[in-house]
Structure formats: structure tokens, C-alpha cells
Tab-separated table of C-alpha atoms and ligand atoms in Angstrom:
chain	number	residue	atom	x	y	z
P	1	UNK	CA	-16.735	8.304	2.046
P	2	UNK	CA	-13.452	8.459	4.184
P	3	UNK	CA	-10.596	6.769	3.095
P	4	UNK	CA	-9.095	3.667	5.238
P	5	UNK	CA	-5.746	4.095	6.949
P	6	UNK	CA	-2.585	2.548	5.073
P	7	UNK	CA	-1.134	1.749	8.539
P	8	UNK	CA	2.285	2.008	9.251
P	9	UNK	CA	2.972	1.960	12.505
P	10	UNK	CA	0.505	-1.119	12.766
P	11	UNK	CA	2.113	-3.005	9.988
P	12	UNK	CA	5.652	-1.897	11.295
P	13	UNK	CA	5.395	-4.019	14.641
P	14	UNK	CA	3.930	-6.725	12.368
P	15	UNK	CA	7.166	-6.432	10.410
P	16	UNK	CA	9.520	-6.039	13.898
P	17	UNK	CA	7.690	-9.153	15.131
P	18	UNK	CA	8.650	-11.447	11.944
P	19	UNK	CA	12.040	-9.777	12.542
P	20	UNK	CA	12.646	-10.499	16.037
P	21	UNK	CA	12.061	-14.501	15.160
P	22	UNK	CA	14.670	-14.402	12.532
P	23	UNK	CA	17.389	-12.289	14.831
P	24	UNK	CA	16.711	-14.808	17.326
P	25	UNK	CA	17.555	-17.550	14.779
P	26	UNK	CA	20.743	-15.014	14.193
P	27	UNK	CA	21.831	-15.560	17.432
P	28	UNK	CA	21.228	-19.236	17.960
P	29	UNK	CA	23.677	-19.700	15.146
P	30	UNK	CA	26.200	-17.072	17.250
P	31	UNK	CA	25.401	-14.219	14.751
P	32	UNK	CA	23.983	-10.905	16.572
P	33	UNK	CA	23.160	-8.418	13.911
P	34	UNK	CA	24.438	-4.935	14.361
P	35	UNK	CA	23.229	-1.526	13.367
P	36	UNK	CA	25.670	1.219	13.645
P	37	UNK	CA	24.680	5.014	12.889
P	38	UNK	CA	26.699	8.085	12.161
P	39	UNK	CA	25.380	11.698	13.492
P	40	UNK	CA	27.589	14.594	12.637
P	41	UNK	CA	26.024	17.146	14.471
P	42	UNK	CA	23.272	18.150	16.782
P	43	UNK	CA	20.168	18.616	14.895
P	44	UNK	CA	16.870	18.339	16.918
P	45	UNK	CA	15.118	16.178	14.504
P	46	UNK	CA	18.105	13.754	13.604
P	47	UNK	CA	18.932	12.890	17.040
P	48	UNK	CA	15.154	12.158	17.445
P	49	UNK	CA	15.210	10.015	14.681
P	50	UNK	CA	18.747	8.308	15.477
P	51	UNK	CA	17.580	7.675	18.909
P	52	UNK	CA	14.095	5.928	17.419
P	53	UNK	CA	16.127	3.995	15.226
P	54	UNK	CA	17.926	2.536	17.992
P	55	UNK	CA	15.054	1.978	20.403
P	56	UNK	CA	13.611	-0.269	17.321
P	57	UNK	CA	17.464	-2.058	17.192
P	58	UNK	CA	16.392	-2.973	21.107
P	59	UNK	CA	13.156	-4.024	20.121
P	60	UNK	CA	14.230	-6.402	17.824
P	61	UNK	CA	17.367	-8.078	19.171
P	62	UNK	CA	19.395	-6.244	17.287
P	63	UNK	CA	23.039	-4.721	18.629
P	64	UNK	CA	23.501	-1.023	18.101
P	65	UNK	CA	25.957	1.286	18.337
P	66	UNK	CA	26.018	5.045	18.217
P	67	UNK	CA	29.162	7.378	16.387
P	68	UNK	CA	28.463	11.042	16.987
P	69	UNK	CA	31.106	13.445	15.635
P	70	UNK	CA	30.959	17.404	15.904
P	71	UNK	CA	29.156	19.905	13.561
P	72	UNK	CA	32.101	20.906	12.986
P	73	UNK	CA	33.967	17.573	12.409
P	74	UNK	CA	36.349	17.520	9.115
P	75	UNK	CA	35.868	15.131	6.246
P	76	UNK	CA	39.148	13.242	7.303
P	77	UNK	CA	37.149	12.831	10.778
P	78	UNK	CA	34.067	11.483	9.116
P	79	UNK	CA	36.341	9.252	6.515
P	80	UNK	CA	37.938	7.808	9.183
P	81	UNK	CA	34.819	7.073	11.234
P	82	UNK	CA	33.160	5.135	8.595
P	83	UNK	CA	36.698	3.349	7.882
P	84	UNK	CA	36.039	1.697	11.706
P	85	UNK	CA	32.986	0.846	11.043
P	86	UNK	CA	33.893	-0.918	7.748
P	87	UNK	CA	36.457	-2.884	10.192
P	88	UNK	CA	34.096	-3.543	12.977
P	89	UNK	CA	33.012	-6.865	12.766
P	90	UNK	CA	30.351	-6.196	15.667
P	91	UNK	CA	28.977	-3.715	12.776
P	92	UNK	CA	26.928	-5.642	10.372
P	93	UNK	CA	25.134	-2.867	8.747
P	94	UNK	CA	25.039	1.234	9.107
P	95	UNK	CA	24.041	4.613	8.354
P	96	UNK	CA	24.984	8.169	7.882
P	97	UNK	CA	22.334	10.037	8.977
P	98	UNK	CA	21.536	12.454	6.292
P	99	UNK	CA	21.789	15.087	6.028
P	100	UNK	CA	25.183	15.996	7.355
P	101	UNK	CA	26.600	19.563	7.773
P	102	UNK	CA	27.137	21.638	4.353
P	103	UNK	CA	30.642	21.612	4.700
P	104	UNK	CA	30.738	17.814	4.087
P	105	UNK	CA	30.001	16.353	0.299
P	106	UNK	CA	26.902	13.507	1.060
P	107	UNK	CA	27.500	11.698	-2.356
P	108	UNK	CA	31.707	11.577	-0.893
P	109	UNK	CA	30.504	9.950	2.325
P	110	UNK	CA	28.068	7.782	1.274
P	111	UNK	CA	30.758	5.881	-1.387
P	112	UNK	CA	32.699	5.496	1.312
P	113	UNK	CA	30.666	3.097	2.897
P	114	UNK	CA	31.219	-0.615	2.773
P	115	UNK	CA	28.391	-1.739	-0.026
P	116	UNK	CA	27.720	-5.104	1.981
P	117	UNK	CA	27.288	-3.139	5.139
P	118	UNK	CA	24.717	-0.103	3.447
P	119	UNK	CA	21.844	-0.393	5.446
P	120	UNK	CA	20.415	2.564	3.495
P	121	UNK	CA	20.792	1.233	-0.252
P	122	UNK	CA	22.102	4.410	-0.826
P	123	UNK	CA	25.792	3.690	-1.652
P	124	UNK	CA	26.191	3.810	-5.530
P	125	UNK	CA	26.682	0.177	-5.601
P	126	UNK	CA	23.285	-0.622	-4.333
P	127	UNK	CA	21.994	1.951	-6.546
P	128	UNK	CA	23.713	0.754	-9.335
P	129	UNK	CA	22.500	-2.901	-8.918
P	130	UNK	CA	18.956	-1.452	-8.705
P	131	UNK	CA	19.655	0.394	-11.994
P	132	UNK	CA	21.144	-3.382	-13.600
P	133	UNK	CA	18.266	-5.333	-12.124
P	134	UNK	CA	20.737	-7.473	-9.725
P	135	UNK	CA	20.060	-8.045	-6.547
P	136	UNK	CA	20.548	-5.572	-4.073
P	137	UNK	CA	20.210	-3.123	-0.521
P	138	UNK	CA	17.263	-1.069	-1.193
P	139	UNK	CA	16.186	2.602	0.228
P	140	UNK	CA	14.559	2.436	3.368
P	141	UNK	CA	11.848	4.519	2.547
P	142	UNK	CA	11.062	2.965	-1.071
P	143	UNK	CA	10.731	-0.318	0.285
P	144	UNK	CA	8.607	0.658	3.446
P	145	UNK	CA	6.478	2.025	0.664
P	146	UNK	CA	6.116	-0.763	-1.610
P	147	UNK	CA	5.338	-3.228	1.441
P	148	UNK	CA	2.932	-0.383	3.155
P	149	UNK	CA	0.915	-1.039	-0.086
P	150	UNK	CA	1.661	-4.581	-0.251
P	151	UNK	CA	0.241	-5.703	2.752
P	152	UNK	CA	-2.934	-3.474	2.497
P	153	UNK	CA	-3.274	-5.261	-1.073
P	154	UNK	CA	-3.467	-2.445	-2.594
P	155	UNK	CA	-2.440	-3.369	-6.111
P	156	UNK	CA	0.684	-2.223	-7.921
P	157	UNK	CA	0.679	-4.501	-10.536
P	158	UNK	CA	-0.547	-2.643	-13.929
P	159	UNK	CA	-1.030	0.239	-11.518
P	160	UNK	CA	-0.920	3.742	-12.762
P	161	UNK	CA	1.628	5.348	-9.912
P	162	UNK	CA	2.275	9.335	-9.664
P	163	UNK	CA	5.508	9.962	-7.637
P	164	UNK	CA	6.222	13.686	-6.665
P	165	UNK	CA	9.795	14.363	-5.995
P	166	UNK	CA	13.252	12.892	-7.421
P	167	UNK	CA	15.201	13.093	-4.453
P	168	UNK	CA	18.163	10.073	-4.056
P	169	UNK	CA	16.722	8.931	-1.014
P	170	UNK	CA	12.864	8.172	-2.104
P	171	UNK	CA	11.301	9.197	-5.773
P	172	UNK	CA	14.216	8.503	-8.005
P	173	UNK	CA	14.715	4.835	-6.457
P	174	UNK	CA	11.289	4.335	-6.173
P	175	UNK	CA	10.591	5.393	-9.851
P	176	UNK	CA	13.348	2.220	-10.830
P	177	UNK	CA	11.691	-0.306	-8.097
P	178	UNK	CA	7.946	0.283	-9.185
P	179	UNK	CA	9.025	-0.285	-12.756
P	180	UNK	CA	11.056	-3.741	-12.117
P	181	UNK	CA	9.378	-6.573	-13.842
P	182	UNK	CA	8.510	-7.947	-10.476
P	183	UNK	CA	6.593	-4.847	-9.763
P	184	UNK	CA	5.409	-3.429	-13.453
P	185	UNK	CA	3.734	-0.413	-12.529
P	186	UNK	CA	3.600	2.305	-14.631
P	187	UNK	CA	5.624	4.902	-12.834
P	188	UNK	CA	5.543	9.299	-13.819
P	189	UNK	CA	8.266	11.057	-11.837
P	190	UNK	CA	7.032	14.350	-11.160
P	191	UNK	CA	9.280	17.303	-10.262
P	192	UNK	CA	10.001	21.047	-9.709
P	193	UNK	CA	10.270	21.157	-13.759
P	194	UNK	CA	6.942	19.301	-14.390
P	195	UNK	CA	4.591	22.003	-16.001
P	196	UNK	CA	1.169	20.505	-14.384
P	197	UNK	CA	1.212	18.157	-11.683
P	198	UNK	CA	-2.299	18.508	-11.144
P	199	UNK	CA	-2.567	17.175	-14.556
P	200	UNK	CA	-0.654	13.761	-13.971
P	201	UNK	CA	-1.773	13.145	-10.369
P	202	UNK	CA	-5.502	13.007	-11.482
P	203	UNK	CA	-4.716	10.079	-13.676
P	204	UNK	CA	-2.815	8.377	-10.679
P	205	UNK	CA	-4.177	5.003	-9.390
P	206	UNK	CA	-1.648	5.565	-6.404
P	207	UNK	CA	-0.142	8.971	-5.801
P	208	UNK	CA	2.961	9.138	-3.573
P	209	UNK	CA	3.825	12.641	-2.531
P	210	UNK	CA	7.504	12.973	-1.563
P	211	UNK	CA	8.154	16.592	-2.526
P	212	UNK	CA	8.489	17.998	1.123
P	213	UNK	CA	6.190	20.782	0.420
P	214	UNK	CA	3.366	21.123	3.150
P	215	UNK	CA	-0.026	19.987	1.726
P	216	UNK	CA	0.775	20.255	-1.744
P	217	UNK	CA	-1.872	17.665	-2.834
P	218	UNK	CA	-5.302	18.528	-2.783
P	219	UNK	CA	-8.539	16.702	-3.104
P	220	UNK	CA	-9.289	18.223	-6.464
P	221	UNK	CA	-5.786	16.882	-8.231
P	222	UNK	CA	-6.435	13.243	-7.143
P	223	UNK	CA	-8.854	10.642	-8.682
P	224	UNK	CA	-11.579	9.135	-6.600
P	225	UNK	CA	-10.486	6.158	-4.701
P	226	UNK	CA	-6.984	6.592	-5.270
P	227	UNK	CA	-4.362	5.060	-2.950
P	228	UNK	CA	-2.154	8.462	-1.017
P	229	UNK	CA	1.668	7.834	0.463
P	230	UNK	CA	2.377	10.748	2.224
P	231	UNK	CA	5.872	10.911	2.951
P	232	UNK	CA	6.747	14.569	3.470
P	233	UNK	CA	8.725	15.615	6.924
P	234	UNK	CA	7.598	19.835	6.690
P	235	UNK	CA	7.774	21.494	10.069
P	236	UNK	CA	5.012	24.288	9.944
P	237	UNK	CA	4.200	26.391	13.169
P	238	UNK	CA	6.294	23.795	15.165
P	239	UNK	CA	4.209	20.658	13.763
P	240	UNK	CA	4.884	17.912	11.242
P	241	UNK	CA	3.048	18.864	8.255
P	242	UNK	CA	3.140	16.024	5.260
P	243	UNK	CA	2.504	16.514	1.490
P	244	UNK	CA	-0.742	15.998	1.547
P	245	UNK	CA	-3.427	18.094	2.319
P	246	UNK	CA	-6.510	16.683	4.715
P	247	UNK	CA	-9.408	16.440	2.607
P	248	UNK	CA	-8.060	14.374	0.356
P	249	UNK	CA	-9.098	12.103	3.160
P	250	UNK	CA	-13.020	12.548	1.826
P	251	UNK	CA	-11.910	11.357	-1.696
P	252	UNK	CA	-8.885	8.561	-1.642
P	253	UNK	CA	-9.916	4.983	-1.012
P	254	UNK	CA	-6.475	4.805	1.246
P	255	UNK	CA	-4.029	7.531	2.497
P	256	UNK	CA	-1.533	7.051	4.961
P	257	UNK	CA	-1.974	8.966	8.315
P	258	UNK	CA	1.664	10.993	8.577
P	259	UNK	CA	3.051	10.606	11.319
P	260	UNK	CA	2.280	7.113	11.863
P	261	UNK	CA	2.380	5.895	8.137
P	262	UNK	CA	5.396	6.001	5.550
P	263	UNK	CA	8.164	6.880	8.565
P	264	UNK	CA	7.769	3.849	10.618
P	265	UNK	CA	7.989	1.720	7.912
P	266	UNK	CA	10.836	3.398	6.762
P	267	UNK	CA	12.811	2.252	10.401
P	268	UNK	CA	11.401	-1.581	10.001
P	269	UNK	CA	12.931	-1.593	6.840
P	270	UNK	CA	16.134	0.025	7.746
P	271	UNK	CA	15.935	-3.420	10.358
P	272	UNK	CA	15.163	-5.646	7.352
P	273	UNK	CA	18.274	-4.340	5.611
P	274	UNK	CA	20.503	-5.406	8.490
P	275	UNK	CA	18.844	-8.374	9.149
P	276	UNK	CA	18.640	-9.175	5.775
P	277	UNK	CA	22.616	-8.217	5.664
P	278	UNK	CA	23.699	-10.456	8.752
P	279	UNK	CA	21.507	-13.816	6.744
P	280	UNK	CA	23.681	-12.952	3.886
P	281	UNK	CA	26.898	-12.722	5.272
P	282	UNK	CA	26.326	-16.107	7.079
P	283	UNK	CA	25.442	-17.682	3.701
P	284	UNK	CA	28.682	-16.743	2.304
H	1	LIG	N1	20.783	7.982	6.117
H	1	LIG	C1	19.522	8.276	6.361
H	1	LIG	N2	18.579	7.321	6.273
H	1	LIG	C2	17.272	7.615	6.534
H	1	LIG	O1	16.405	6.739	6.455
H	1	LIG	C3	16.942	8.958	6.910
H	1	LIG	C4	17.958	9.897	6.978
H	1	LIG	N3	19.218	9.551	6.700
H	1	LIG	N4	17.681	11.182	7.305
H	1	LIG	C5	16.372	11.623	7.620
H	1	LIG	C6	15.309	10.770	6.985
H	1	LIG	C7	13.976	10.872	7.681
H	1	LIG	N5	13.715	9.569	8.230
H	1	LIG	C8	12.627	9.255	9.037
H	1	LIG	C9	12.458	8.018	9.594
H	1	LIG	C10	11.404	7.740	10.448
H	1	LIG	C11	10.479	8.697	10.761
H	1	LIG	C12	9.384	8.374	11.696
H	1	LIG	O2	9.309	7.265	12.179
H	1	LIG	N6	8.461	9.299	11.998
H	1	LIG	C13	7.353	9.036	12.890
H	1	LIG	C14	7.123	10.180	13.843
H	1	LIG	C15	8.383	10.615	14.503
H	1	LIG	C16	8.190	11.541	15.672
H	1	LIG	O3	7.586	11.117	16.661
H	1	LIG	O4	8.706	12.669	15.577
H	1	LIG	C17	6.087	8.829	12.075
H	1	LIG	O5	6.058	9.211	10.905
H	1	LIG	O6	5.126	8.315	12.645
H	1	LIG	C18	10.612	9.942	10.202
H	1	LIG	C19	11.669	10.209	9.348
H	1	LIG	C20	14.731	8.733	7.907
H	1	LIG	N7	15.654	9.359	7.199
């Protein structure tokens, strides 16, 4: 048996499709939703995914508009960059690109940003209201995640889910959404201090592997007809290499292909933030 494709690129123009409706609603109102982004720097694999991000804003209906500042570019440079954007009304929602240079404290930057205009969920505000069970801005990633599996009904309800990896941006903030009451799955937040993985993944009804080490997950620690999220980003001989290794493929009941499964969804729902954002500040 092969496993079937969680599809994200598929279900990520489904998503972009619902989305373009409700920007054009935006608009008809005189609301245009806008994404900003901040690069600091010149890495390859950012700009890629900056520029992506703003081919989907196009897509969609959605304004963008790009900061770049230098490698080199001094926290008081950065500060005041996101201080514009906090005062640009034609900005209804942003990023930082992560990550940005050493030199430059993430967890600074990222308080800095307005909390009503976090398009990432990642300002401690959003993470905070996650944490007290109030609404709020979720991670992109999380949320691509939980709607990947939603709309392949594959069931997370009751559900036995295995997360590799605590990092801010997808297992820790998965860990709290999974467990929400409107979720209640059973979440075990694996790490570099967990003494068998192995051991917990083969219990896993779902398995989502988000530890950014290439093909970590074999067929053998996964139970048969499990449900795989690969969401690792590993370069390896100049190719993408996820978490998961390929024949787990002959035993899951679903994996997601990588590319073309977790990261797509991760840019609709970094749309669905703003979108979401721009409703929200018109209901006020
Ligand atoms: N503030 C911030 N927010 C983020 O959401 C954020 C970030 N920083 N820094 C980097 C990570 C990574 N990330 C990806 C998004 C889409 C794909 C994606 O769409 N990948 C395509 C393939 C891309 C290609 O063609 O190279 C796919 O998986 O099919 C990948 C990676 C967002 N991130």
C-alpha cells in the first residue's frame, strides 16, 4: 500500500480562491488588505521565499509591499523600520522574515511589532492569547497544518499526535493549538532531550516531523496507516530534503509530499492572517 498525498499546494489554491472572494468584498467596502515584509539581508532562500509570498499577495488581491535593509543594518535601523510599518495605514498586516542576521535579537524584533498587524502570530501577544485560550493571530505554519489535515478529514479529534521539534515558529505552538478544547488531541512534544523518539512516534496516530533533520523518520518508527506532516526545510547536496524519510511512503495511510505539502499552506495562511486582520479592523 502507498500512502495518499496530504496536498498542499492543491488545497492552497483552494484556500487562495475562498480568499480572493473575500479581498474582493475588502475592496468593495474601500478596504485593500496589505501585506508588508521585512528582509534584512540577502539570503538565497529568504528572498525566494519573500518573493513567493508576494507573488501569492498578487494572486489574491492583496497589496504588498517590500522593506529590505542591509546584512549589516543596526537594530535602531530595523526598530525604526517596523515603527513605519506600525504607522502605515496601507500596511494591514506584516512579517519579519526570520531568521535575521545574528547580530540582531529575533525575540527584540518580533515584540516590536504591532500585535493587530502580526501576520505571523509570533509576537508574544498572539502567543500569549494562544497560551490564555483568547482569541488570537496564529503561526503560519501550525495552522496550514491543522487545515492540511482538516480538509483531507483526517481526524484530530481524540487523535494520538507525535510532534518532533519545539521550535517558536511550529512545534511549541502547535503542541498548545492541537490541545485546545476545539481541537482535543492528545499532543507529545518530542525534542533533542527526548531519550527515544522511535518509542513515541510508533504510538502516533499523526506524526508531524518539524525537527529540520534530513529524513529522520523512518518507516520502522511509525505505525501503519499513520497520517505524516513533513515540514522540514534541510538543504542536502543542493536539494530540499524534509524530515521524513521515503519509505515511510509504503507504510502511512497519508504523508505530505515536501515540497508541495506543509510550505504552501504555510503562505495561504500567512494570507488568511491578513485577510483575516483587514475583516477585523473593519469590524472595529
Ligand atoms: N517570519 C517568518 N515567517 C515564516 O512563515 C517563515 C519565516 N519567517 N522564515 C522561513 C520560514 C520558511 N517558510 C516557508 C514558507 C513556504 C515554503 C514553500 O512554499 N515551499 C515550497 C517550495 C519552495 C521552492 O520552490 O523552493 C513547497 O514546500 O512546496 C517554504 C518555507 C516560511 N517561513
Amino acid at each position: 500500500m502507498t500512502a495518499k498525498a496530504l496536498d498542499g499546494k492543491a488545497t492552497a489554491r483552494a484556500i487562495k480562491d475562498e480568499l480572493t472572494t473575500r479581498v474582493a468584498m475588502l475592496r468593495e467596502r474601500g478596504i485593500v488588505p496589505g501585506l508588508a515584509t521585512v528582509l534584512v539581508g540577502s539570503d538565497p532562500a529568504s528572498q525566494n521565499y519573500v518573493r513567493m509570498k508576494h507573488r501569492d499577495c498578487d494572486e489574491v488581491g492583496i497589496a504588498s509591499i517590500q522593506v529590505e535593509l542591509p546584512a549589516d543594518a543596526t537594530a535602531d535601523q530595523l526598530r525604526e523600520a517596523i515603527e513605519a510599518l506600525n504607522a502605515d495605514p496601507a500596511c494591514t498586516g506584516y512579517i519579519v522574515q526570520l531568521p535575521i542576521p545574528k547580530h540582531l535579537d529575533e525575540n527584540w524584533a518580533l515584540g516590536l511589532i504591532d500585535p493587530d498587524k502580526d501576520a505571523d502570530g509570533l509576537h508574544p501577544i498572539n502567543l500569549g492569547r494562544l497560551v490564555l485560550n483568547e482569541p488570537a493571530t496564529l503561526p503560519c505554519t501550525p495552522r496550514g497544518i491543522v487545515e492540511l489535515l482538516r480538509r483531507h478529514d483526517v481526524p484530530i479529534r481524540g487523535a494520538e499526535v507525535v510532534v518532533v521539534g519545539r521550535g517558536i515558529t511550529v512545534g511549541r505552538p502547535l503542541g498548545l493549538i492541537l490541545t485546545r478544547r476545539s481541537e482535543n488531541a492528545t499532543v507529545t512534544l518530542c525534542h533533542t532531550g527526548t531519550r527515544d523518539v522511535a518509542d513515541h512516534t510508533r504510538r502516533a496516530d499523526i506524526v508531524v516531523a518539524a525537527a529540520g533533520v534530513p529524513h529522520m523518520i523512518t518507516a520502522d518508527m511509525i505505525r501503519e496507516g499513520a497520517a505524516l506532516v513533513d515540514v522540514g526545510v534541510s538543504r542536502v547536496d543542493g536539494k530540499t530534503t524534509g524530515d521524513l524519510a521515503p519509505d515511510v511512503w509504503e507504510k502511512a495511510a497519508w504523508v505530505t509530499p515536501n515540497p508541495g505539502g506543509v510550505g504552501p499552506m504555510t503562505r495561504a495562511m500567512l494570507l488568511s492572517n491578513v485577510v483575516d486582520r483587514a475583516e477585523d479592523l473593519n469590524a472595529r
